[in-house]
Backbone as JSON Lines, residues from 0, in Angstrom:
{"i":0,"aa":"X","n":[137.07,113.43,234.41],"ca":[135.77,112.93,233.97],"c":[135.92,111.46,233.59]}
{"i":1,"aa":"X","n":[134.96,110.41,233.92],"ca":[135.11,109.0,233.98],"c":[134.56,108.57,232.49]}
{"i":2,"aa":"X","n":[134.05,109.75,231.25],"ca":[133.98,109.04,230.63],"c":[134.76,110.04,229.49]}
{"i":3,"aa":"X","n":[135.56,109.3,228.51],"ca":[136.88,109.6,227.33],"c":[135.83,109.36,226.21]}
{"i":4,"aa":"X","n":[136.42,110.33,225.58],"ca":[136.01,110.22,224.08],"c":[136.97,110.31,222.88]}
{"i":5,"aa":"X","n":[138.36,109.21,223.25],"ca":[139.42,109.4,222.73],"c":[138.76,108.32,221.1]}
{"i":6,"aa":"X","n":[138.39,107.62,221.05],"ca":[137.53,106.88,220.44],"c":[136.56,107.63,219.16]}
{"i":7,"aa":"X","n":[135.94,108.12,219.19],"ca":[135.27,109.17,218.82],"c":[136.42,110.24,217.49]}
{"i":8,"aa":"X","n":[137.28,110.73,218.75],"ca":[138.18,111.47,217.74],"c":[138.82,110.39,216.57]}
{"i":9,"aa":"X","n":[139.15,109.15,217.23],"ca":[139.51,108.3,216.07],"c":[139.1,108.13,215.16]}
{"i":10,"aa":"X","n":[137.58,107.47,215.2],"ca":[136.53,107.41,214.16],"c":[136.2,108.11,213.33]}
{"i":11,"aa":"X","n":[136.11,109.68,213.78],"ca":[136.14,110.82,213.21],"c":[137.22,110.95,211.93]}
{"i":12,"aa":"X","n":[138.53,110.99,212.55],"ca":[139.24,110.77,211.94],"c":[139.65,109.59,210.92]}
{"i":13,"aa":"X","n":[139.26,108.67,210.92],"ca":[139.42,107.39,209.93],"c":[138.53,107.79,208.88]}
{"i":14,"aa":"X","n":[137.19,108.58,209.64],"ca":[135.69,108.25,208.6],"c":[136.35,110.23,207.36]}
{"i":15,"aa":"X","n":[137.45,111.02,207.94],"ca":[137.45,112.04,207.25],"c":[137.12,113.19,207.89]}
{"i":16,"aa":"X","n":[136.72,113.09,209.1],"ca":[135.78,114.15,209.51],"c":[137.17,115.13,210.13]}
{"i":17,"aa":"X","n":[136.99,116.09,209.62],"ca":[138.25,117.55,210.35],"c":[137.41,118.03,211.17]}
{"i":18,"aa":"X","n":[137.89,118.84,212.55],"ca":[137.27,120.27,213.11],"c":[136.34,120.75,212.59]}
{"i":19,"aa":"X","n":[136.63,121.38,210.97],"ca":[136.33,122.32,210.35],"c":[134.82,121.15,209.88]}
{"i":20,"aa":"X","n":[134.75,120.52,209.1],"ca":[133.64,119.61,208.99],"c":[132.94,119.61,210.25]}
{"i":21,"aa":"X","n":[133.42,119.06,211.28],"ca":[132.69,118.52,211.78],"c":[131.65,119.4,212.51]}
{"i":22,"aa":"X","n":[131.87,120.9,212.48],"ca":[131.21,122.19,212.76],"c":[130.3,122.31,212.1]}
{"i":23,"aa":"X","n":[130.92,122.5,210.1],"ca":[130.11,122.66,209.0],"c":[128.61,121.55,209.35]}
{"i":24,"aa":"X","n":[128.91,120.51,209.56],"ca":[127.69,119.99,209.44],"c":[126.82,119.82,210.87]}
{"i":25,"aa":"X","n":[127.23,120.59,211.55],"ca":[126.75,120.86,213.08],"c":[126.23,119.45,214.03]}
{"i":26,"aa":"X","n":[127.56,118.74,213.73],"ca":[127.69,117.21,214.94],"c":[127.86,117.69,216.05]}
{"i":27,"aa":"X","n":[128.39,118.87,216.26],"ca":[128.67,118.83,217.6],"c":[129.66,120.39,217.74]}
{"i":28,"aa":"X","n":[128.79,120.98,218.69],"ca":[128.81,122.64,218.37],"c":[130.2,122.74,219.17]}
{"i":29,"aa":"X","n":[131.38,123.94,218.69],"ca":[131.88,124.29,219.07],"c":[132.82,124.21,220.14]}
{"i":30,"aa":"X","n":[131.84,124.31,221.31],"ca":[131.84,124.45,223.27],"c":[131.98,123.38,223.47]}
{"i":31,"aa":"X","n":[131.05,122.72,223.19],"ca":[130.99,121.07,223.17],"c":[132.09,120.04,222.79]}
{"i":32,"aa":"X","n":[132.37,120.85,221.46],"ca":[134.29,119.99,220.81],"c":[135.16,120.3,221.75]}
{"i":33,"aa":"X","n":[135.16,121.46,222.07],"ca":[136.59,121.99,223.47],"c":[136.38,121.33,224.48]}
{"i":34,"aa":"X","n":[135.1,121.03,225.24],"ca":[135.4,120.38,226.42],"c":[135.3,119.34,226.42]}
{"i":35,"aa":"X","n":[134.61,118.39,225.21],"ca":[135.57,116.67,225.35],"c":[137.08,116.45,224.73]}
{"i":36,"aa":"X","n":[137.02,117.76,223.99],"ca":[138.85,117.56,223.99],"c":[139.67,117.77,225.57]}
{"i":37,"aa":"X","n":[138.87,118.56,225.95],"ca":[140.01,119.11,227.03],"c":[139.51,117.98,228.37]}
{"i":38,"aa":"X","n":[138.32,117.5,227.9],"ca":[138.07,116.05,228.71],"c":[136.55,117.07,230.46]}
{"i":39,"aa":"X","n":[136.59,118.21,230.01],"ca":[135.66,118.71,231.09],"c":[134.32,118.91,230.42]}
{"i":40,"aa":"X","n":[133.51,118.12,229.61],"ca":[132.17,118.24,229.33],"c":[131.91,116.83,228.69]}
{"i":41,"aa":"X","n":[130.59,116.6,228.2],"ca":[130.47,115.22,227.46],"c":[129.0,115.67,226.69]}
{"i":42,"aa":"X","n":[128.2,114.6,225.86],"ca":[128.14,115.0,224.91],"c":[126.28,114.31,225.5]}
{"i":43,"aa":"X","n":[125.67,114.92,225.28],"ca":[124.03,114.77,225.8],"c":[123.6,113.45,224.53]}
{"i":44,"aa":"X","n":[122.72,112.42,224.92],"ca":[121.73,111.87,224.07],"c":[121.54,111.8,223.07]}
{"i":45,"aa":"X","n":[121.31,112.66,222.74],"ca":[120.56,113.54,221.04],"c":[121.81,113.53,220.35]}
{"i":46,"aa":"X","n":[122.95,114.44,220.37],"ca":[124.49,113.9,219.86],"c":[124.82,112.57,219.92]}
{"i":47,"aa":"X","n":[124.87,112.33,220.75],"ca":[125.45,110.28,220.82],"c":[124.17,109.96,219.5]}
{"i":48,"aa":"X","n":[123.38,110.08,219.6],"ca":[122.47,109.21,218.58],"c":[122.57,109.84,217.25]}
{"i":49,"aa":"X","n":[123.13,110.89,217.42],"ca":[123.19,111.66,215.79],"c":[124.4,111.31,215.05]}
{"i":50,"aa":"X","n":[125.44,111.41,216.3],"ca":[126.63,110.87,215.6],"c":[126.73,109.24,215.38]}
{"i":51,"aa":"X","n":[126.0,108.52,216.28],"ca":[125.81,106.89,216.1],"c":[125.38,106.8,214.35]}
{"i":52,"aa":"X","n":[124.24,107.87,214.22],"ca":[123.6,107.83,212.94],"c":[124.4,107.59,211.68]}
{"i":53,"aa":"X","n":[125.1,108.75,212.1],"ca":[126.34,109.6,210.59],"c":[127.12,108.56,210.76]}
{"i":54,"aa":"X","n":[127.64,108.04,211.79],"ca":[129.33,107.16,211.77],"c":[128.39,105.9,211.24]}
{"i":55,"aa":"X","n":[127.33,105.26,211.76],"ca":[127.2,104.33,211.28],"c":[127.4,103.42,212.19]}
{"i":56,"aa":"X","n":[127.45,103.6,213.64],"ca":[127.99,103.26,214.49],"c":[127.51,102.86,216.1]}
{"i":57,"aa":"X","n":[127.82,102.33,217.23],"ca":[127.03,102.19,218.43],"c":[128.27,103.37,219.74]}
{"i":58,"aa":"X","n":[126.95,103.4,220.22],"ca":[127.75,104.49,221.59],"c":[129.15,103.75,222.33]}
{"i":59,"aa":"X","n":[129.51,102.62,222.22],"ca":[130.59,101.97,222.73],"c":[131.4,102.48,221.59]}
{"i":60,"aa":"X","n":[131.36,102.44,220.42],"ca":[132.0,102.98,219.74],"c":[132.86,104.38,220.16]}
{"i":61,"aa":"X","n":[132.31,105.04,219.88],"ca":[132.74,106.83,220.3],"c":[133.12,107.11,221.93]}
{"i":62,"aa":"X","n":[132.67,106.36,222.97],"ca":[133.32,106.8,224.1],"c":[133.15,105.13,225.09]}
{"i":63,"aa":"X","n":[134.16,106.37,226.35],"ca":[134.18,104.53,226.98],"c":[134.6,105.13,228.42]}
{"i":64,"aa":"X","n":[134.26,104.32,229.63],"ca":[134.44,104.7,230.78],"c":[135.69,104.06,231.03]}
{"i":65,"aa":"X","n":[136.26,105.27,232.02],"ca":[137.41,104.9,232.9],"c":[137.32,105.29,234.17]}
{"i":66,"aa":"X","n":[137.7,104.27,234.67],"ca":[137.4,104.27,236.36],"c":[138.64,105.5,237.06]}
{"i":67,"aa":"X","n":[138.12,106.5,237.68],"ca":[138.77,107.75,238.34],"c":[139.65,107.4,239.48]}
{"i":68,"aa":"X","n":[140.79,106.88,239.18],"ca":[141.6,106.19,240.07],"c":[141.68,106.83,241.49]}
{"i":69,"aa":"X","n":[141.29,108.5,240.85],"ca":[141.77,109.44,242.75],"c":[140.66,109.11,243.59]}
{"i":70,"aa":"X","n":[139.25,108.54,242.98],"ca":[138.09,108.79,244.32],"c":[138.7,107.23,245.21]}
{"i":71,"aa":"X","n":[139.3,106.38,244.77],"ca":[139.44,105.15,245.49],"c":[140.32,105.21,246.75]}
């Protein structure tokens, strides 16, 4: 997937936010945490702007494109 959300986990992490939080306050359900960890899903609109909200933050922030070296 061309776009990482290695960024995101950082922020998360600097700002405090655990797994377990970040469920409790329903940023970002479950299904959704597994597959931008595991890098096979991404995160719709409405999340990007909710979490922009809470972090305090812009969508360059939390994720970032990388060019898919195999389609070239």
């Amino acid at each position: 997937m061309p776009i990482i959300y290695d960024k995101l986990f950082d922020l998360l992490k600097s700002k405090g936010y655990t797994t377990y939080k970040i469920r409790q306050e329903k940023l970002i359900g479950q299904g959704t945490l597994t597959a931008i960890k595991n890098g096979t899903g991404g995160l719709d609109a409405k999340t990007i702007g909710r979490l922009c909200e809470v972090l305090d933050c812009q969508p360059g922030d939390i994720m970032e494109y990388v060019k898919d070296e195999k389609k070239d």
